[in-house]
Amino acid sequence: MIVGAGFAGYRAARSLARASRGRADITLLNPTDHFVYVPLLPQVAAGILEPRRVAVPLSGLLPEVRPVLGKADRVDLDARAVHFTDPEGERGTLGYDRLVLAAGSVTRLLPVPGVAEHAHGFRGLPEALHLRDHLTRQVELAASGGDARERTARCTFVVVGAGYTGTEVAAHGQLFTDALVRSHPGRGRMRPRWLLLDTASRVLPELDERLSRTAERVLRRRGVEVRTGTSVREATRDGVLLTDGEFVPSRTLVWCVGVRPDPLVESLGLPLERGRLLVEPTLQVPGRPEVFACGDAAAVPDLDRPGEYTPMTAQHAWRQGRVAGHNVAASLGAGGRAAGPRPYRHRDLGFLVDLGGVRAAADPLGVRLPGPAAAAVTRGYHLAAMPGNRVRVAADWLLDAVLPRRSVQLGLVRSRSVPLDTASPERARLPDDRRPARTGAGPGAATQADVDAASARAGADDSNDTDDTDDDTADDRKSADDTDEGNDVKDTNDVKKTGEASGEHHPSPEDGSQSIDVPTPEVGRDSGGADDSPTGQSSPEDGSQSITAPTPQVGQHSSGPAAERGEGDR
């Protein structure tokens, strides 16, 4: 039984299937039916790649593995059973002889007021799709608006976290919004402004300093404002208050400050290292030889650096998955002459950061490359590393190079479907899963011990506490040292309730629900009152379909406060 189909889980399943040669019954539990190549998500958000290009079907990749759709809720180690919930809310249980925990990670939340309500995450495909729609919508609303201050706010985009993901999102996003502005008649009145914030002293602090300077130079030449030593003190609907006291009017805040292991790991009650499950070099859990863990969920000893653990990166997850699959097969007596368990060792192959266009920062095998050469190597590496869809990805790159970039907002993923505190960033939240949550209890939140430690450090000064917790702002591929420090989440940010009526459920423009009582799919109604309004209406652009207009030609659209807000009640 393998839990999770990210880099580690997918590679473990493939390695085990090959080693066992059909003699093992392999089950792969995952919330979706596909493997997502996460490093290319910024290109999905920027309209370069279509979303299905980075989503590779598991059934085609792993014909000898039985996929089960579901999110693991609890593991009963004594009974050797995994309890899960499928996408339709049904609960089930799966037994195992060997268990590989590769549950991955979730967005890390910090005690910054307003972030949970107003920030966009960037961990999965739904969030990338939502961000692409959001960026497109802001430019279009700015082009049609008459107020200069409103136009400036809509064309200002703030990214928090200058690690891998944040840097790539800012780089690709800036090119994307520039292309959108050029396509509008009112382009002379709009000037996109991108800010990249991080409390570190430089962008990409985990990279060689020369590569960091290369990336920062590219961003600044394009007009991206890189603010090191700066983070967010408070987020509001109208903008972002920075730690240096400046208020930046904006409608877009992208949260890329790092990750925490999936909450499933903590629920096991086993020894942890900064939230990750402690394992032996063979990836087995001490005292539980039938349980293996790899990827972001596991704290794997770094044999080349005694006393340290391997960082939470895609490179390590990919290689650890292969070792886990081999060692599971060895524990079952499969694998031929090389059936003995292997300890996990690694050698850095270098780093690659795609900065969009013909620019990148790369040092494959320690060789630092210039812009165009780095971009070619970066894309070549991604093509080689992808388990499928290579031709389609290459075709999209070619078309983007020779044709003008086009984008429309489809409204398929709404803001309330991709909350920051989700335990499953791989899929959008279901329409009926709209329970209000507090950031102090969300899956990315810190433990009570973390909160107590932060309180002891900060004393009574809340603002200093916020600055301390922001000190680790980083990307979701940084080491565990960077991803766990400062996760001191307090119950200061209540996520907005999602409009639960006292009576029957009615679809809202945020939940993507579909009620088929429609005369046409082209004309819709949008909710136009308070969240507890007894009747809701949906609009044609939001992905919901609950159209009860009397004629297919004339739709009803509300004019209440919710309709005026437009973007997810932000």
Coordinates of C-alpha atoms in Angstrom, one line a residue:
M1 CA 0.0 0.0 0.0
I2 CA 1.4 3.4 -1.1
V3 CA -0.2 6.6 0.2
G4 CA 0.4 9.5 -2.1
A5 CA 1.3 9.7 -5.8
G6 CA 3.6 12.7 -5.8
F7 CA 7.3 12.4 -6.8
A8 CA 8.1 9.9 -4.0
G9 CA 4.9 7.9 -4.1
Y10 CA 4.8 7.5 -7.9
R11 CA 8.5 6.6 -8.1
A12 CA 8.0 4.0 -5.3
A13 CA 5.1 2.4 -7.1
R14 CA 7.0 2.2 -10.3
S15 CA 10.1 0.8 -8.7
L16 CA 8.2 -1.7 -6.7
A17 CA 6.2 -2.9 -9.7
R18 CA 9.3 -3.5 -11.7
A19 CA 11.2 -5.2 -8.8
S20 CA 8.2 -7.5 -7.9
R21 CA 7.5 -8.5 -11.5
G22 CA 3.8 -9.0 -10.9
R23 CA 4.2 -11.0 -7.7
A24 CA 3.0 -8.2 -5.5
D25 CA -0.5 -6.7 -5.1
I26 CA 0.3 -3.0 -5.2
T27 CA -2.4 -0.4 -4.2
L28 CA -1.8 3.4 -4.7
L29 CA -4.0 5.7 -2.7
N30 CA -4.2 9.2 -4.0
P31 CA -6.9 12.0 -4.1
T32 CA -6.6 12.3 -7.9
D33 CA -6.1 9.8 -10.8
H34 CA -2.9 11.5 -12.1
F35 CA 0.6 12.5 -11.2
V36 CA 1.3 16.2 -11.4
Y37 CA 4.7 17.5 -12.5
V38 CA 4.8 20.3 -10.0
P39 CA 7.9 22.2 -11.3
L40 CA 5.9 23.2 -14.4
L41 CA 2.9 24.7 -12.5
P42 CA 4.1 28.3 -12.9
Q43 CA 3.9 27.8 -16.7
V44 CA 0.3 26.6 -16.3
A45 CA -0.5 29.7 -14.3
A46 CA 1.2 31.8 -17.0
G47 CA -0.8 30.3 -19.8
I48 CA 2.2 28.6 -21.5
L49 CA 1.1 25.1 -20.8
E50 CA -2.4 23.6 -20.7
P51 CA -3.2 22.0 -17.4
R52 CA -3.5 18.5 -18.8
R53 CA 0.1 18.7 -20.0
V54 CA 1.5 18.5 -16.4
A55 CA -1.1 15.9 -15.3
V56 CA -0.1 12.4 -16.3
P57 CA -2.7 9.6 -15.8
L58 CA -1.6 7.0 -13.3
S59 CA -3.4 4.2 -15.1
G60 CA -1.2 4.6 -18.1
L61 CA 2.0 5.0 -16.2
L62 CA 1.5 2.1 -13.8
P63 CA -0.5 -0.6 -15.4
E64 CA 0.5 -3.2 -12.7
V65 CA -0.7 -0.9 -9.8
R66 CA -4.3 -0.7 -8.6
P67 CA -5.1 3.0 -8.1
V68 CA -7.7 4.0 -5.4
L69 CA -9.1 7.5 -5.3
G70 CA -9.1 8.9 -1.8
K71 CA -7.5 11.0 0.9
A72 CA -6.0 9.0 3.8
D73 CA -7.6 10.1 7.0
R74 CA -6.0 7.7 9.5
V75 CA -3.5 4.9 9.7
D76 CA -4.1 2.1 12.2
L77 CA -0.6 0.7 12.5
D78 CA -1.5 -2.2 14.8
A79 CA -4.4 -3.4 12.5
R80 CA -2.3 -2.6 9.4
A81 CA -5.1 -0.6 7.8
V82 CA -5.5 2.8 6.2
H83 CA -8.8 4.6 6.5
F84 CA -9.6 7.0 3.7
T85 CA -12.4 9.2 2.2
D86 CA -13.0 9.1 -1.5
P87 CA -13.8 12.2 -3.7
E88 CA -17.6 11.7 -3.2
G89 CA -17.3 11.6 0.6
E90 CA -17.6 7.8 1.1
R91 CA -15.3 6.2 3.6
G92 CA -13.3 3.1 3.1
T93 CA -10.5 1.0 4.6
L94 CA -7.6 -0.8 2.9
G95 CA -5.3 -3.3 4.5
Y96 CA -1.6 -3.8 3.9
D97 CA 1.4 -6.0 4.5
R98 CA 3.8 -3.2 3.7
L99 CA 3.0 0.5 3.9
V100 CA 4.8 3.3 2.1
L101 CA 3.9 6.8 3.4
A102 CA 4.5 9.4 0.7
A103 CA 1.7 11.8 1.7
G104 CA 3.7 14.9 0.7
S105 CA 3.1 18.3 2.3
V106 CA 0.7 21.2 2.6
T107 CA 1.0 24.9 2.5
R108 CA 2.7 26.4 5.6
L109 CA 0.6 29.1 7.3
L110 CA 2.0 31.9 9.4
P111 CA 0.3 34.1 12.0
V112 CA -0.2 37.0 9.6
P113 CA -3.7 38.6 9.9
G114 CA -5.7 38.3 6.7
V115 CA -3.5 35.9 4.8
A116 CA -5.9 33.0 5.0
E117 CA -8.7 35.1 3.7
H118 CA -7.0 37.0 1.0
A119 CA -3.9 35.1 -0.3
H120 CA -3.7 32.6 -3.1
G121 CA -1.7 29.4 -2.5
F122 CA 0.4 27.6 -5.1
R123 CA 0.7 24.0 -4.3
G124 CA -1.5 22.1 -6.8
L125 CA -3.0 22.2 -10.2
P126 CA -6.4 23.8 -9.0
E127 CA -4.5 26.7 -7.5
A128 CA -2.5 27.3 -10.7
L129 CA -5.7 27.3 -12.7
H130 CA -7.3 29.7 -10.3
L131 CA -4.3 32.0 -10.3
R132 CA -4.3 32.2 -14.1
D133 CA -8.0 33.1 -14.1
H134 CA -7.4 35.6 -11.4
L135 CA -4.5 37.4 -13.1
T136 CA -6.5 37.6 -16.3
R137 CA -9.6 39.0 -14.5
Q138 CA -7.6 41.7 -12.7
V139 CA -6.2 43.0 -16.0
E140 CA -9.6 42.9 -17.7
L141 CA -11.3 44.7 -14.8
A142 CA -8.5 47.3 -14.8
A143 CA -8.8 47.9 -18.5
S144 CA -12.6 48.5 -18.2
G145 CA -12.4 50.5 -15.0
G146 CA -12.4 54.3 -14.8
D147 CA -10.9 54.9 -11.4
A148 CA -7.1 55.3 -11.6
R149 CA -6.4 54.1 -8.0
E150 CA -8.5 51.0 -8.6
R151 CA -6.8 50.3 -11.8
T152 CA -3.4 50.6 -10.2
A153 CA -4.4 48.2 -7.4
R154 CA -5.7 45.6 -9.8
C155 CA -2.4 45.8 -11.8
T156 CA -0.2 45.3 -8.7
F157 CA 0.7 41.7 -7.8
V158 CA 2.5 40.6 -4.6
V159 CA 4.4 37.3 -4.2
V160 CA 5.6 36.3 -0.8
G161 CA 8.5 33.9 -0.7
A162 CA 11.6 34.2 -3.0
G163 CA 12.4 30.5 -3.1
Y164 CA 12.0 28.3 -6.2
T165 CA 8.2 28.6 -6.5
G166 CA 7.9 32.2 -5.6
T167 CA 10.7 33.3 -7.9
E168 CA 9.3 31.3 -10.9
V169 CA 5.7 32.6 -10.2
A170 CA 6.9 36.2 -10.2
A171 CA 9.1 35.7 -13.3
H172 CA 6.4 34.0 -15.4
G173 CA 3.6 36.1 -14.0
Q174 CA 5.3 39.3 -15.0
L175 CA 5.6 38.1 -18.6
F176 CA 2.0 36.9 -18.6
T177 CA 0.5 40.1 -17.3
D178 CA 2.6 42.2 -19.7
A179 CA 1.2 40.1 -22.6
L180 CA -2.3 40.5 -21.3
V181 CA -1.9 44.3 -21.1
R182 CA -0.5 44.6 -24.7
S183 CA -3.7 42.8 -26.0
H184 CA -6.1 45.4 -24.5
P185 CA -7.1 48.7 -26.2
G186 CA -6.6 50.6 -23.0
R187 CA -3.0 49.3 -22.5
G188 CA -1.7 52.9 -22.2
R189 CA -3.4 53.3 -18.9
M190 CA -2.1 50.1 -17.3
R191 CA 1.3 49.2 -16.1
P192 CA 1.6 45.8 -14.3
R193 CA 3.7 46.0 -11.1
W194 CA 5.1 42.8 -9.5
L195 CA 6.7 42.7 -6.0
L196 CA 8.7 39.7 -4.8
L197 CA 9.1 39.7 -1.0
D198 CA 11.3 37.6 1.3
T199 CA 12.9 38.2 4.7
A200 CA 16.1 36.5 3.5
S201 CA 18.9 38.7 2.3
R202 CA 18.7 37.5 -1.3
V203 CA 16.4 35.6 -3.6
L204 CA 16.8 31.8 -3.9
P205 CA 18.9 31.7 -0.6
E206 CA 19.3 27.9 -1.0
L207 CA 21.2 28.3 -4.2
D208 CA 24.8 29.4 -5.0
E209 CA 25.1 33.1 -4.5
R210 CA 26.1 33.6 -8.1
L211 CA 22.9 31.9 -9.4
S212 CA 20.9 34.0 -6.9
R213 CA 22.4 37.2 -8.3
T214 CA 21.7 36.0 -11.9
A215 CA 18.0 35.4 -11.0
E216 CA 17.6 38.7 -9.2
R217 CA 19.3 40.6 -12.1
V218 CA 16.8 39.1 -14.6
L219 CA 13.8 39.9 -12.4
R220 CA 14.9 43.5 -11.8
R221 CA 15.6 44.1 -15.5
R222 CA 12.0 43.1 -16.3
G223 CA 10.7 45.5 -13.7
V224 CA 10.0 43.1 -10.8
E225 CA 10.5 44.8 -7.5
V226 CA 12.6 42.5 -5.3
R227 CA 12.2 43.4 -1.7
T228 CA 14.6 41.4 0.5
G229 CA 14.4 41.6 4.3
T230 CA 10.7 42.4 3.9
S231 CA 7.5 40.4 4.3
V232 CA 3.8 40.9 5.0
R233 CA 2.5 42.2 8.3
E234 CA -1.2 42.2 7.3
A235 CA -3.3 41.3 4.3
T236 CA -6.6 43.0 3.5
R237 CA -9.1 43.0 0.7
D238 CA -7.6 46.3 -0.5
G239 CA -4.0 45.6 -0.3
V240 CA -1.0 44.4 1.7
L241 CA 0.7 46.1 4.7
L242 CA 4.5 45.3 4.6
T243 CA 6.8 44.9 7.6
D244 CA 8.6 48.1 6.7
G245 CA 5.3 50.0 7.2
E246 CA 4.4 50.5 3.5
F247 CA 0.9 49.7 2.4
V248 CA 0.7 48.4 -1.2
P249 CA -2.8 48.6 -2.8
S250 CA -3.3 45.3 -4.5
R251 CA -5.9 42.6 -5.2
T252 CA -3.4 39.8 -5.6
L253 CA -1.3 38.1 -2.9
V254 CA 0.4 34.8 -3.8
W255 CA 1.6 32.9 -0.8
C256 CA 4.8 30.8 -1.5
V257 CA 6.4 30.7 1.9
G258 CA 7.0 27.0 2.2
V259 CA 5.3 23.8 3.3
R260 CA 4.7 21.5 6.2
P261 CA 4.4 17.7 6.1
D262 CA 0.9 16.4 5.6
P263 CA -1.1 16.3 8.9
L264 CA -1.5 12.5 8.5
V265 CA 2.2 12.2 9.6
E266 CA 1.6 13.9 12.9
S267 CA -1.5 11.7 13.6
L268 CA 0.6 8.5 13.6
G269 CA 2.0 9.3 17.1
L270 CA 5.5 8.3 16.0
P271 CA 8.8 10.2 16.6
L272 CA 9.0 13.3 14.4
E273 CA 11.8 15.7 13.3
R274 CA 10.4 19.2 12.7
G275 CA 7.1 17.6 11.7
R276 CA 8.5 14.9 9.5
L277 CA 8.5 11.2 10.3
L278 CA 11.9 9.9 11.5
V279 CA 13.1 7.0 9.4
E280 CA 16.3 4.9 9.1
P281 CA 18.6 5.3 6.1
T282 CA 16.7 2.4 4.6
L283 CA 13.5 4.6 4.9
Q284 CA 12.0 2.2 7.4
V285 CA 10.3 3.5 10.5
P286 CA 12.1 2.4 13.7
G287 CA 10.1 -0.2 15.5
R288 CA 7.8 -0.6 12.5
P289 CA 9.8 -2.6 9.9
E290 CA 6.7 -3.0 7.7
V291 CA 6.3 0.8 7.4
F292 CA 8.4 2.9 5.0
A293 CA 8.3 6.7 4.5
C294 CA 9.8 9.0 1.8
G295 CA 9.5 12.4 0.3
D296 CA 8.3 15.5 2.2
A297 CA 6.7 13.3 4.9
A298 CA 10.0 11.7 6.0
A299 CA 13.1 13.0 7.8
V300 CA 15.7 10.9 6.0
P301 CA 19.3 11.0 7.5
D302 CA 21.8 12.6 5.3
L303 CA 24.6 10.1 5.3
D304 CA 27.0 12.6 3.8
R305 CA 26.3 15.1 6.5
P306 CA 26.0 13.3 9.9
G307 CA 23.4 14.8 12.1
E308 CA 21.4 16.4 9.3
Y309 CA 18.4 15.4 7.2
T310 CA 17.8 15.6 3.5
P311 CA 15.8 18.7 2.5
M312 CA 12.3 18.6 1.1
T313 CA 13.0 18.8 -2.6
A314 CA 11.6 17.1 -5.6
Q315 CA 15.1 15.6 -6.4
H316 CA 15.2 13.9 -3.0
A317 CA 11.6 12.7 -3.2
W318 CA 12.1 11.2 -6.6
R319 CA 15.2 9.3 -5.6
Q320 CA 13.9 8.3 -2.2
G321 CA 10.8 6.8 -3.9
R322 CA 13.0 4.6 -6.0
V323 CA 14.9 3.4 -2.9
A324 CA 11.7 2.8 -1.0
G325 CA 10.2 0.7 -3.8
H326 CA 13.4 -1.4 -4.0
N327 CA 13.5 -1.9 -0.2
V328 CA 9.9 -2.9 0.0
A329 CA 10.5 -5.5 -2.7
A330 CA 13.6 -6.7 -0.8
S331 CA 11.5 -7.1 2.4
L332 CA 9.2 -9.4 0.4
G333 CA 12.0 -11.5 -1.0
A334 CA 11.8 -10.0 -4.5
G335 CA 14.3 -8.2 -6.6
G336 CA 16.8 -10.9 -7.6
R337 CA 20.5 -10.7 -6.8
A338 CA 20.2 -7.0 -5.7
A339 CA 17.4 -7.8 -3.2
G340 CA 19.2 -6.5 -0.1
P341 CA 17.9 -3.2 1.4
R342 CA 19.8 -0.1 0.3
P343 CA 20.4 3.0 2.4
Y344 CA 19.5 6.3 0.8
R345 CA 22.4 8.3 -0.5
H346 CA 22.4 11.2 -2.8
R347 CA 24.6 13.4 -4.9
D348 CA 23.4 16.9 -5.9
L349 CA 22.9 17.2 -9.6
G350 CA 22.6 21.0 -9.5
F351 CA 19.7 23.4 -9.5
L352 CA 17.5 24.7 -12.2
V353 CA 15.2 27.8 -12.0
D354 CA 13.1 28.7 -15.0
L355 CA 12.7 32.5 -15.2
G356 CA 10.5 32.5 -18.3
G357 CA 11.3 33.4 -21.9
V358 CA 14.9 32.5 -22.7
R359 CA 16.1 33.1 -19.2
A360 CA 17.0 30.7 -16.4
A361 CA 19.4 30.2 -13.5
A362 CA 21.1 26.7 -13.7
D363 CA 24.2 24.9 -12.6
P364 CA 23.8 21.3 -13.8
L365 CA 26.5 19.1 -12.2
G366 CA 28.0 22.3 -10.8
V367 CA 28.6 24.0 -14.1
R368 CA 27.1 27.5 -14.1
L369 CA 25.4 28.4 -17.4
P370 CA 24.4 31.8 -18.9
G371 CA 20.8 32.7 -19.7
P372 CA 19.7 31.1 -23.0
A373 CA 21.9 28.0 -22.4
A374 CA 20.5 27.7 -18.9
A375 CA 16.9 27.9 -20.2
A376 CA 17.6 25.2 -22.8
V377 CA 19.1 22.9 -20.2
T378 CA 16.3 23.6 -17.8
R379 CA 13.6 22.7 -20.3
G380 CA 15.5 19.7 -21.5
Y381 CA 15.8 18.4 -17.9
H382 CA 12.1 18.9 -17.4
L383 CA 11.3 17.0 -20.5
A384 CA 13.6 14.1 -19.5
A385 CA 12.2 14.0 -16.0
M386 CA 8.5 14.0 -16.9
P387 CA 7.0 10.5 -16.9
G388 CA 4.8 11.3 -19.9
N389 CA 3.3 14.0 -22.1
R390 CA 6.7 15.1 -23.3
V391 CA 5.6 15.7 -26.9
R392 CA 2.6 17.7 -25.8
V393 CA 4.7 19.8 -23.5
A394 CA 7.3 20.5 -26.2
A395 CA 4.5 21.4 -28.7
D396 CA 3.1 23.9 -26.2
W397 CA 6.5 25.5 -25.8
L398 CA 7.0 25.7 -29.5
L399 CA 3.6 27.3 -30.0
D400 CA 4.2 29.8 -27.2
A401 CA 7.5 30.8 -28.9
V402 CA 6.0 31.5 -32.3
L403 CA 2.4 32.7 -31.6
P404 CA 1.1 35.5 -29.4
R405 CA 0.0 34.3 -26.0
R406 CA -3.8 34.2 -25.5
S407 CA -5.7 33.7 -22.3
V408 CA -9.3 33.8 -21.2
Q409 CA -10.7 33.3 -17.7
L410 CA -12.7 30.1 -17.6
G411 CA -13.9 30.4 -14.0
L412 CA -13.7 26.6 -13.4
V413 CA -11.9 27.0 -10.1
R414 CA -13.1 29.5 -7.6
S415 CA -11.2 31.0 -4.6
R416 CA -13.2 29.1 -2.0
S417 CA -12.4 25.9 -3.7
V418 CA -8.7 26.3 -3.1
P419 CA -8.3 27.6 0.5
L420 CA -4.8 28.0 1.9
D421 CA -5.6 25.6 4.8
T422 CA -6.6 22.6 2.6
A423 CA -5.1 19.2 3.5
S424 CA -5.4 18.2 -0.2
P425 CA -3.9 20.8 -2.6
E426 CA -4.2 18.2 -5.4
R427 CA -7.9 18.8 -5.9
A428 CA -10.4 21.6 -5.5
R429 CA -12.7 21.5 -2.5
L430 CA -16.0 19.8 -3.1
P431 CA -19.2 22.0 -3.1
D432 CA -20.5 20.3 0.0
D433 CA -17.2 20.5 1.9
R434 CA -17.6 24.1 3.1
R435 CA -16.9 23.9 6.8
P436 CA -15.4 27.1 8.2
A437 CA -11.8 26.7 9.5
R438 CA -9.4 28.6 11.6
T439 CA -5.8 29.1 10.6
G440 CA -4.8 27.9 14.0
A441 CA -6.2 24.5 13.3
G442 CA -5.6 24.1 9.6
P443 CA -3.4 21.5 8.1
G444 CA -0.6 23.9 7.5
A445 CA -0.8 25.4 11.0
A446 CA 1.8 25.0 13.6
T447 CA 1.4 22.8 16.7
Q448 CA 0.6 24.2 20.1
A449 CA 4.3 23.6 21.1
D450 CA 5.3 25.9 18.2
V451 CA 2.9 28.5 19.3
D452 CA 4.1 28.4 22.9
A453 CA 7.7 28.6 21.8
A454 CA 6.9 31.6 19.7
S455 CA 5.1 33.3 22.6
A456 CA 8.1 32.8 24.8
R457 CA 10.4 34.3 22.2
A458 CA 8.2 37.3 21.3
G459 CA 6.7 38.1 24.7
A460 CA 3.9 40.5 24.5
D461 CA 5.0 42.2 21.3
D462 CA 2.8 40.7 18.5
S463 CA 4.4 42.7 15.8
N464 CA 7.8 41.3 16.6
D465 CA 6.3 37.8 16.7
T466 CA 5.1 38.3 13.2
D467 CA 8.5 39.4 12.0
D468 CA 10.1 36.4 13.6
T469 CA 7.8 34.0 12.0
D470 CA 8.2 35.6 8.6
D471 CA 12.0 35.0 8.9
D472 CA 11.8 31.7 7.2
T473 CA 9.9 32.8 4.1
A474 CA 10.9 30.3 1.5
D475 CA 9.7 28.0 -1.3
D476 CA 8.0 24.7 -0.9
R477 CA 11.1 23.0 -2.1
K478 CA 13.4 24.3 0.6
S479 CA 14.9 22.2 3.3
A480 CA 13.1 21.1 6.4
D481 CA 15.1 23.6 8.4
D482 CA 13.5 26.4 6.4
T483 CA 10.1 25.0 6.1
D484 CA 9.4 24.4 9.8
E485 CA 10.9 27.4 11.5
G486 CA 8.4 30.1 12.4
N487 CA 5.2 28.1 11.9
D488 CA 3.8 29.9 14.9
V489 CA 0.2 30.2 13.9
K490 CA -2.2 31.8 16.3
D491 CA -6.0 32.0 16.1
T492 CA -5.8 35.5 14.6
N493 CA -7.0 34.6 11.1
D494 CA -10.5 33.2 10.8
V495 CA -11.3 32.0 7.4
K496 CA -14.5 33.5 6.2
K497 CA -17.5 31.3 6.4
T498 CA -18.6 30.0 3.1
G499 CA -22.3 30.8 3.0
E500 CA -24.2 27.9 4.6
A501 CA -27.9 28.5 4.5
S502 CA -30.1 27.2 7.2
G503 CA -32.2 25.4 4.6
E504 CA -31.3 23.5 1.5
H505 CA -28.0 24.0 -0.3
H506 CA -27.9 26.4 -3.2
P507 CA -24.9 26.8 -5.5
S508 CA -22.8 29.9 -5.1
P509 CA -20.5 31.5 -7.6
E510 CA -17.5 30.2 -5.5
D511 CA -18.1 26.6 -5.1
G512 CA -18.3 25.3 -8.7
S513 CA -21.4 23.3 -7.9
Q514 CA -23.8 22.3 -10.6
S515 CA -27.5 22.0 -10.3
I516 CA -29.1 20.8 -13.6
D517 CA -32.3 22.7 -13.8
V518 CA -31.1 25.0 -16.5
P519 CA -32.7 26.1 -19.8
T520 CA -29.3 27.1 -21.2
P521 CA -25.7 27.0 -20.0
E522 CA -24.8 30.4 -21.3
V523 CA -26.8 32.6 -19.0
G524 CA -26.6 32.5 -15.2
R525 CA -27.5 34.2 -12.0
D526 CA -25.0 35.4 -9.4
S527 CA -25.6 35.4 -5.7
G528 CA -26.6 38.9 -4.6
G529 CA -26.9 39.1 -0.9
A530 CA -25.5 37.8 2.4
D531 CA -23.9 34.5 2.7
D532 CA -26.9 33.0 4.4
S533 CA -29.3 34.1 1.7
P534 CA -31.9 31.4 1.2
T535 CA -31.6 31.5 -2.6
G536 CA -28.4 31.7 -4.6
Q537 CA -27.8 32.5 -8.2
S538 CA -24.8 31.7 -10.3
S539 CA -23.1 33.5 -13.2
P540 CA -22.0 32.0 -16.5
E541 CA -18.4 32.8 -15.8
D542 CA -18.0 31.0 -12.4
G543 CA -18.3 27.4 -13.5
S544 CA -21.6 26.9 -11.6
Q545 CA -24.8 26.0 -13.4
S546 CA -28.0 26.7 -11.6
I547 CA -29.9 28.7 -14.2
T548 CA -33.6 29.2 -13.8
A549 CA -34.1 32.2 -16.0
P550 CA -37.5 32.3 -17.7
T551 CA -36.0 32.6 -21.2
P552 CA -32.6 31.5 -22.6
Q553 CA -32.0 35.0 -23.9
V554 CA -32.4 36.9 -20.7
G555 CA -30.4 36.1 -17.5
Q556 CA -30.9 37.5 -14.1
H557 CA -27.9 39.0 -12.4
S558 CA -27.9 40.4 -8.9
S559 CA -26.8 43.8 -8.0
G560 CA -26.1 43.3 -4.3
P561 CA -22.9 43.7 -2.4
A562 CA -21.6 40.2 -3.2
A563 CA -21.9 40.8 -6.9
E564 CA -20.0 44.0 -6.6
R565 CA -17.1 42.3 -4.9
G566 CA -16.9 39.8 -7.8
E567 CA -13.7 37.9 -6.9
G568 CA -14.5 35.4 -4.2
D569 CA -15.7 37.9 -1.7
R570 CA -12.1 39.0 -1.2

